[in-house]
Short mmCIF file of C-alpha atoms and ligand atoms in Angstrom, two decimals:
data_model
loop_
_atom_site.label_atom_id
_atom_site.label_comp_id
_atom_site.label_asym_id
_atom_site.label_seq_id
_atom_site.Cartn_x
_atom_site.Cartn_y
_atom_site.Cartn_z
CA MET A 7 108.35 178.79 147.64
CA GLN A 8 110.87 176.02 148.20
CA LYS A 9 109.36 172.57 148.75
CA LEU A 10 109.28 171.53 152.42
CA THR A 11 110.64 168.15 153.46
CA ALA A 12 110.04 166.44 156.80
CA ALA A 13 113.41 165.95 158.47
CA ILE A 14 113.91 163.54 161.34
CA THR A 15 115.60 165.87 163.83
CA GLY A 16 115.73 163.67 166.94
CA VAL A 17 115.20 160.16 168.27
CA GLY A 18 114.15 158.74 171.64
CA GLY A 19 113.69 155.19 172.83
CA TYR A 20 112.78 153.01 175.75
CA VAL A 21 113.01 149.31 176.56
CA PRO A 22 111.86 147.82 179.87
CA GLU A 23 114.44 146.37 182.24
CA PHE A 24 113.32 142.77 182.50
CA ARG A 25 115.15 140.44 180.10
CA LEU A 26 113.29 137.32 179.07
CA THR A 27 116.17 135.15 177.87
CA ASN A 28 116.03 132.03 175.73
CA LYS A 29 117.22 130.12 178.79
CA ILE A 30 114.17 131.26 180.76
CA LEU A 31 111.89 130.33 177.83
CA GLU A 32 113.42 126.84 177.86
CA THR A 33 111.82 126.42 181.31
CA MET A 34 108.42 127.65 180.07
CA VAL A 35 107.86 125.84 176.75
CA ASP A 36 109.37 122.95 174.78
CA THR A 37 112.15 124.87 173.01
CA THR A 38 115.89 125.41 173.04
CA ASP A 39 118.18 128.40 172.95
CA GLU A 40 119.82 126.86 169.88
CA TRP A 41 116.50 126.49 167.96
CA ILE A 42 115.44 130.06 168.71
CA LYS A 43 118.81 131.55 167.78
CA THR A 44 119.19 129.67 164.50
CA ARG A 45 115.55 130.04 163.36
CA THR A 46 115.01 133.66 164.43
CA GLY A 47 118.19 135.33 165.70
CA VAL A 48 116.58 136.27 169.03
CA GLU A 49 118.56 135.76 172.24
CA GLU A 50 116.49 137.80 174.67
CA ARG A 51 113.60 140.25 174.69
CA ARG A 52 112.49 142.93 177.13
CA ILE A 53 109.19 142.60 179.00
CA LEU A 54 107.27 145.39 180.71
CA LYS A 55 106.47 144.27 184.24
CA GLY A 56 104.23 146.07 186.70
CA GLU A 57 100.55 146.30 187.40
CA GLY A 58 98.70 148.97 185.45
CA LEU A 59 101.50 149.71 182.98
CA GLY A 60 100.74 149.72 179.27
CA SER A 61 102.09 150.80 175.91
CA SER A 62 101.58 154.48 176.71
CA ASP A 63 103.99 154.25 179.66
CA MET A 64 106.82 153.04 177.43
CA ALA A 65 105.98 155.59 174.74
CA VAL A 66 106.01 158.40 177.32
CA GLU A 67 109.57 157.44 178.33
CA ALA A 68 110.70 157.51 174.69
CA VAL A 69 108.97 160.84 174.00
CA LYS A 70 110.32 162.45 177.19
CA GLU A 71 113.86 161.39 176.30
CA LEU A 72 113.39 162.84 172.83
CA CYS A 73 112.07 166.19 174.13
CA THR A 74 114.84 166.44 176.75
CA LYS A 75 117.55 165.70 174.16
CA LYS A 76 116.09 168.32 171.83
CA GLY A 77 115.47 170.83 174.63
CA ILE A 78 111.85 171.30 173.59
CA ASP A 79 108.78 171.83 175.72
CA PRO A 80 106.23 169.03 175.09
CA ALA A 81 103.60 171.77 174.88
CA ASP A 82 105.23 172.90 171.61
CA ILE A 83 104.40 169.63 169.81
CA ASP A 84 101.63 170.05 167.20
CA CYS A 85 100.76 166.42 166.61
CA LEU A 86 101.63 162.95 167.89
CA ILE A 87 100.98 159.83 165.81
CA CYS A 88 101.18 156.53 167.66
CA ALA A 89 101.69 153.28 165.79
CA THR A 90 100.62 150.31 167.89
CA VAL A 91 98.63 147.09 167.92
CA THR A 92 98.64 146.97 171.70
CA PRO A 93 96.76 150.14 172.67
CA ASP A 94 96.21 150.81 176.37
CA MET A 95 92.47 150.43 175.74
CA VAL A 96 90.20 149.84 172.72
CA PHE A 97 89.56 153.58 172.92
CA PRO A 98 90.55 156.33 173.45
CA ALA A 99 93.61 156.29 171.22
CA THR A 100 96.87 155.57 173.02
CA GLY A 101 98.24 158.71 171.36
CA ASN A 102 95.75 160.76 173.42
CA ILE A 103 96.95 159.08 176.61
CA ILE A 104 100.64 159.60 175.74
CA CYS A 105 100.01 163.32 175.14
CA ASP A 106 98.22 163.63 178.47
CA LYS A 107 100.95 161.82 180.42
CA ALA A 108 103.82 163.65 178.69
CA GLY A 109 102.36 167.16 178.86
CA MET A 110 101.76 167.60 175.11
CA THR A 111 98.82 169.82 175.88
CA ASN A 112 98.60 171.48 172.46
CA ALA A 113 98.96 168.40 170.29
CA PHE A 114 96.25 166.47 168.50
CA SER A 115 96.93 162.76 168.38
CA PHE A 116 95.70 159.50 166.98
CA ASP A 117 96.75 155.88 166.51
CA ILE A 118 97.67 153.96 163.40
CA GLY A 119 97.24 150.19 163.43
CA ALA A 120 99.39 148.66 160.74
CA ALA A 121 101.14 146.09 162.93
CA CYS A 122 104.84 145.70 162.17
CA SER A 123 104.64 148.29 159.37
CA GLY A 124 102.90 150.76 161.68
CA PHE A 125 105.94 152.95 162.17
CA LEU A 126 106.42 153.39 158.40
CA TYR A 127 102.74 154.19 157.90
CA ALA A 128 102.85 156.72 160.76
CA LEU A 129 106.13 158.24 159.57
CA THR A 130 104.74 158.69 156.06
CA THR A 131 101.56 160.29 157.44
CA GLY A 132 103.50 162.57 159.78
CA ALA A 133 105.82 163.61 156.96
CA ALA A 134 102.82 164.61 154.82
CA PHE A 135 101.55 166.85 157.65
CA ILE A 136 104.94 168.60 157.76
CA GLU A 137 105.21 168.87 153.95
CA SER A 138 101.79 170.57 153.88
CA GLY A 139 103.33 173.46 155.82
CA ARG A 140 100.54 173.36 158.38
CA TYR A 141 102.47 171.71 161.24
CA LYS A 142 105.98 172.36 162.52
CA LYS A 143 106.62 169.66 165.10
CA VAL A 144 105.22 166.15 164.71
CA ILE A 145 106.24 163.21 166.89
CA VAL A 146 105.89 159.71 165.48
CA VAL A 147 106.07 156.95 168.06
CA GLY A 148 106.11 153.19 167.51
CA VAL A 149 105.24 151.21 170.62
CA ASP A 150 104.07 147.74 171.49
CA LYS A 151 103.63 145.77 174.67
CA MET A 152 103.51 142.45 172.81
CA SER A 153 103.72 140.56 176.10
CA SER A 154 100.09 141.63 176.71
CA ILE A 155 98.84 139.61 173.71
CA ILE A 156 101.23 136.63 173.69
CA ASP A 157 100.39 133.18 174.97
CA TYR A 158 103.46 132.10 176.95
CA SER A 159 102.51 128.46 176.49
CA ASP A 160 102.66 128.77 172.67
CA ARG A 161 106.23 128.12 171.58
CA ALA A 162 105.49 129.26 168.03
CA THR A 163 104.94 132.88 169.09
CA CYS A 164 106.30 133.49 172.59
CA ILE A 165 109.90 133.14 171.47
CA ILE A 166 109.67 135.98 168.97
CA PHE A 167 108.07 139.01 170.53
CA GLY A 168 109.13 141.67 173.06
CA ASP A 169 108.13 145.09 174.39
CA GLY A 170 109.55 148.54 173.60
CA ALA A 171 109.02 152.04 172.23
CA GLY A 172 110.81 154.42 169.91
CA ALA A 173 109.99 157.95 168.80
CA VAL A 174 111.21 160.47 166.25
CA LEU A 175 110.63 164.20 165.85
CA LEU A 176 109.74 165.54 162.40
CA GLU A 177 110.38 169.18 161.53
CA PRO A 178 110.27 171.06 158.23
CA THR A 179 113.43 171.74 156.29
CA GLU A 180 114.12 173.39 152.97
CA GLU A 181 117.26 171.30 152.55
CA SER A 182 116.71 168.07 150.70
CA ASN A 183 117.07 165.97 153.87
CA GLY A 184 114.30 163.97 155.48
CA VAL A 185 111.59 161.56 154.42
CA LEU A 186 112.10 161.53 150.65
CA ASP A 187 109.97 158.64 149.44
CA SER A 188 107.74 155.89 150.73
CA LEU A 189 106.25 152.78 149.14
CA LEU A 190 103.50 151.35 151.32
CA ARG A 191 101.41 148.27 150.59
CA SER A 192 98.61 146.30 152.23
CA ASP A 193 96.67 143.12 151.47
CA GLY A 194 93.91 142.25 153.92
CA SER A 195 93.57 138.74 152.54
CA GLY A 196 96.71 137.96 154.55
CA ARG A 197 94.77 138.38 157.80
CA GLN A 198 94.05 134.65 157.92
CA PHE A 199 97.70 133.96 158.73
CA LEU A 200 98.26 136.55 161.46
CA HIS A 201 95.57 137.98 163.71
CA ILE A 202 93.82 137.99 167.06
CA LYS A 203 90.53 136.12 166.82
CA ALA A 204 88.44 137.78 169.51
CA GLY A 205 87.96 141.10 171.25
CA GLY A 206 86.95 143.04 168.14
CA SER A 207 83.48 143.80 166.82
CA VAL A 208 83.21 140.49 164.92
CA LYS A 209 83.80 138.41 168.02
CA PRO A 210 83.46 140.44 171.20
CA SER A 211 85.15 139.24 174.38
CA SER A 212 83.31 136.59 176.37
CA LEU A 213 84.11 133.89 178.86
CA GLU A 214 84.27 131.45 175.94
CA THR A 215 86.78 133.55 173.98
CA VAL A 216 89.01 133.83 177.03
CA LEU A 217 88.87 130.10 177.73
CA ALA A 218 89.64 129.38 174.07
CA LYS A 219 92.71 131.67 174.30
CA GLU A 220 91.38 133.77 171.42
CA HIS A 221 92.83 137.04 172.72
CA TYR A 222 96.37 136.00 171.93
CA VAL A 223 98.33 136.40 168.68
CA TYR A 224 97.55 133.66 166.19
CA GLN A 225 100.28 133.19 163.60
CA GLU A 226 100.94 130.66 160.88
CA GLY A 227 104.65 131.33 160.93
CA GLN A 228 105.72 129.59 157.74
CA ALA A 229 103.07 131.28 155.60
CA VAL A 230 103.89 134.71 157.03
CA PHE A 231 107.58 134.01 156.54
CA LYS A 232 107.10 133.32 152.83
CA PHE A 233 105.15 136.53 152.23
CA ALA A 234 107.51 138.56 154.44
CA VAL A 235 110.69 137.49 152.65
CA LYS A 236 109.26 138.41 149.26
CA GLY A 237 107.30 141.50 150.35
CA MET A 238 110.06 143.24 152.28
CA ALA A 239 112.77 142.48 149.73
CA ASP A 240 110.64 143.44 146.70
CA VAL A 241 109.50 146.76 148.08
CA SER A 242 112.98 147.75 149.27
CA TYR A 243 114.45 146.92 145.88
CA GLU A 244 111.67 148.82 144.08
CA LEU A 245 112.27 151.87 146.28
CA MET A 246 115.98 151.79 145.46
CA LYS A 247 115.26 151.50 141.77
CA ARG A 248 112.75 154.30 141.54
CA ASN A 249 115.16 156.62 143.37
CA ASN A 250 118.09 155.56 141.17
CA LEU A 251 120.07 154.31 144.14
CA THR A 252 122.68 151.57 144.07
CA ALA A 253 123.92 149.65 147.11
CA GLU A 254 126.89 152.05 147.27
CA ASP A 255 124.53 155.02 147.70
CA ILE A 256 122.84 153.50 150.76
CA ALA A 257 124.47 153.96 154.15
CA TRP A 258 122.08 151.78 156.16
CA LEU A 259 119.18 149.39 155.83
CA VAL A 260 116.90 149.67 158.88
CA PRO A 261 114.78 146.52 158.70
CA HIS A 262 111.86 145.47 160.86
CA GLN A 263 113.29 142.91 163.28
CA ALA A 264 111.00 139.90 162.82
CA ASN A 265 113.46 137.22 161.85
CA LEU A 266 117.15 137.39 160.98
CA ARG A 267 116.52 135.26 157.89
CA ILE A 268 113.99 137.78 156.54
CA ILE A 269 116.48 140.60 157.20
CA ASP A 270 119.26 138.71 155.40
CA ALA A 271 117.02 138.07 152.37
CA THR A 272 116.18 141.77 152.10
CA ALA A 273 119.82 142.84 152.43
CA ASN A 274 120.85 140.29 149.78
CA ARG A 275 118.22 141.49 147.34
CA MET A 276 119.51 145.06 147.83
CA ASN A 277 123.09 143.81 147.47
CA LEU A 278 123.98 145.34 150.82
CA PRO A 279 126.75 143.92 153.02
CA LYS A 280 125.86 143.02 156.61
CA GLU A 281 127.90 145.97 157.93
CA LYS A 282 125.24 148.28 156.48
CA VAL A 283 122.31 146.56 158.18
CA MET A 284 121.00 147.58 161.60
CA ILE A 285 120.32 144.43 163.61
CA ASN A 286 119.32 144.31 167.27
CA ILE A 287 116.84 141.42 167.10
CA GLN A 288 119.15 139.40 169.38
CA LYS A 289 118.52 141.87 172.24
CA TYR A 290 114.91 142.92 171.82
CA GLY A 291 113.16 140.36 169.59
CA ASN A 292 110.23 141.59 167.55
CA THR A 293 108.74 144.67 169.21
CA THR A 294 106.30 145.15 166.28
CA ALA A 295 105.83 148.92 165.70
CA ALA A 296 108.90 149.76 167.80
CA THR A 297 111.63 147.82 165.96
CA ILE A 298 112.57 150.49 163.42
CA PRO A 299 112.65 153.53 165.74
CA LEU A 300 114.55 151.44 168.32
CA CYS A 301 117.21 150.78 165.67
CA LEU A 302 117.42 154.50 164.85
CA TRP A 303 117.70 155.21 168.59
CA GLU A 304 120.55 152.76 169.01
CA TRP A 305 122.43 153.74 165.86
CA GLU A 306 121.83 157.51 166.12
CA LYS A 307 125.47 158.32 166.88
CA LYS A 308 126.67 156.41 163.83
CA LEU A 309 124.35 158.27 161.45
CA HIS A 310 125.65 161.25 159.51
CA LYS A 311 124.02 164.15 157.75
CA ALA A 312 123.04 163.21 154.17
CA ASP A 313 123.26 159.45 154.78
CA ASN A 314 120.67 157.61 152.69
CA ILE A 315 118.86 155.08 154.83
CA VAL A 316 116.13 152.66 153.79
CA LEU A 317 113.58 151.62 156.41
CA ALA A 318 111.68 148.42 155.55
CA ALA A 319 108.94 146.40 157.22
CA PHE A 320 106.45 143.58 156.78
CA GLY A 321 103.68 142.57 159.18
CA GLY A 322 100.12 141.70 160.05
CA GLY A 323 97.43 142.80 157.65
CA PHE A 324 99.38 142.06 155.59
CA THR A 325 101.06 145.43 155.55
CA TRP A 326 104.50 146.17 154.21
CA GLY A 327 106.60 148.98 152.88
CA ALA A 328 109.89 150.79 152.53
CA THR A 329 110.76 154.42 153.20
CA LEU A 330 113.78 156.40 152.03
CA VAL A 331 115.18 158.90 154.51
CA LYS A 332 118.13 161.22 153.99
CA TRP A 333 119.48 161.72 157.50
CA ALA A 334 119.37 165.37 158.56
CA TYR A 335 122.01 165.76 161.28
CA ASP A 336 125.26 164.63 162.84
CA SER A 337 124.85 163.54 166.43
CA LYS A 338 126.88 165.39 169.03
O1 LIG B 403 106.58 140.57 162.47
C1 LIG B 403 105.34 140.11 162.06
C2 LIG B 403 105.46 139.18 160.94
N1 LIG B 403 105.91 137.91 161.41
C3 LIG B 403 106.95 137.33 160.87
O2 LIG B 403 107.61 137.88 160.01
C4 LIG B 403 107.24 135.91 161.32
C5 LIG B 403 107.56 135.05 160.14
N2 LIG B 403 107.79 133.66 160.52
C6 LIG B 403 108.89 133.24 161.18
O3 LIG B 403 109.72 134.03 161.57
C7 LIG B 403 109.09 131.76 161.34
O4 LIG B 403 108.11 131.08 160.57
C8 LIG B 403 108.99 131.28 162.81
C9 LIG B 403 110.20 131.77 163.59
C10 LIG B 403 107.71 131.75 163.45
C11 LIG B 403 109.04 129.74 162.86
O5 LIG B 403 110.20 129.27 162.18
P1 LIG B 403 110.08 128.18 161.04
O6 LIG B 403 111.45 127.93 160.59
O7 LIG B 403 109.10 128.67 160.00
O8 LIG B 403 109.53 126.94 161.81
P2 LIG B 403 108.22 126.08 161.53
O9 LIG B 403 107.02 126.78 162.01
O10 LIG B 403 108.25 125.59 160.12
O11 LIG B 403 108.50 124.84 162.45
C12 LIG B 403 109.58 123.91 162.21
C13 LIG B 403 109.60 122.89 163.33
C14 LIG B 403 108.24 122.28 163.63
O12 LIG B 403 108.45 120.96 164.06
P3 LIG B 403 108.21 119.73 163.04
O13 LIG B 403 106.77 119.82 162.62
O14 LIG B 403 109.17 119.96 161.92
O15 LIG B 403 108.53 118.54 163.89
C15 LIG B 403 107.74 123.07 164.81
O16 LIG B 403 106.83 122.37 165.61
O17 LIG B 403 110.02 123.54 164.54
C16 LIG B 403 109.02 123.33 165.55
N3 LIG B 403 108.98 124.51 166.39
C17 LIG B 403 109.80 124.70 167.44
N4 LIG B 403 110.78 123.92 167.96
C18 LIG B 403 111.44 124.40 169.03
C19 LIG B 403 108.18 125.59 166.27
N5 LIG B 403 108.46 126.49 167.24
C20 LIG B 403 109.47 125.95 167.98
C21 LIG B 403 110.19 126.38 169.08
N6 LIG B 403 111.16 125.59 169.59
N7 LIG B 403 109.97 127.59 169.68
#
């Protein structure tokens, strides 16, 4: 029997309406539009407003758009994998809630928490389910409501992050298109530089943890930056090498959108010109697990069947990785 590959056969996305611009941030913390743009590349980010709305609500919008575009009944989905660090609740899994809200009544679902690399981890897992031959339709969604864990009086973090969701459908193909290779890495010793101090089993929530602002993202930006530049560039280059690809063979780099300088370093290491790099950090900031599928969503019409694209990420954990996808369709 011919080997099955997991093809990405559709993309959906969602960003909330409210735009938190650098100008607005200038009125909230001691910063400037100029500093944010030159140090990160971000000009504005989207924020989910509204009482009682969480990550699942954005993911549902992305998944519904995907199912409508593909003309498929949500009940036909076998499995949904949700990458997020901002679940609706500690448990149940946000994937379960998305399936309930979107009518995926026959799917099993679970969450993957690998921070900014979450989408690559989930995509690789979903692809393995398809390759096994056991499942025919797997949705992988990357979603984060970062505004729920950001301290808007901390200028070191509030300028970077935003909210959003992106989803892809994986289906089996006997053509050689789809998720072809993945190099994933993690190093938990990096947790000291990027984490949330309280609310987990080590330090459960209490009045003290709330007063000490320990439920917000803690990041030592410079340290993370150093690891990110090396990690994302190294793994992308290694993936190219082990698949015998040169810069000419690659149609697009789809980088995690954490900082324009990290993206540039990765593209340089791969010898890729800027025209081959998907960049939307200026509009959405860092949406953590959603950055890569949001790029695919935005660039879908420019992608062609058989295009080689390299997805690359680095984030909390530390986690990092790169995935090679041969695009499976031409958009209509
Ligand atoms: O996606 C998850 C993984 N995360 C990342 O990949 C993030 C990696 N890190 C970064 O992107 C960058 O480190 C940041 C954007 C977070 C910060 O940029 P930086 O160039 O590393 O700045 P820095 O932290 O070294 O700070 C430089 C200066 C400091 O002032 P002094 O000590 O030189 O006087 C900061 O206090 O800039 C100051 N600063 C700011 N100034 C204006 C820090 N944040 C701001 C700000 N506005 N928002």
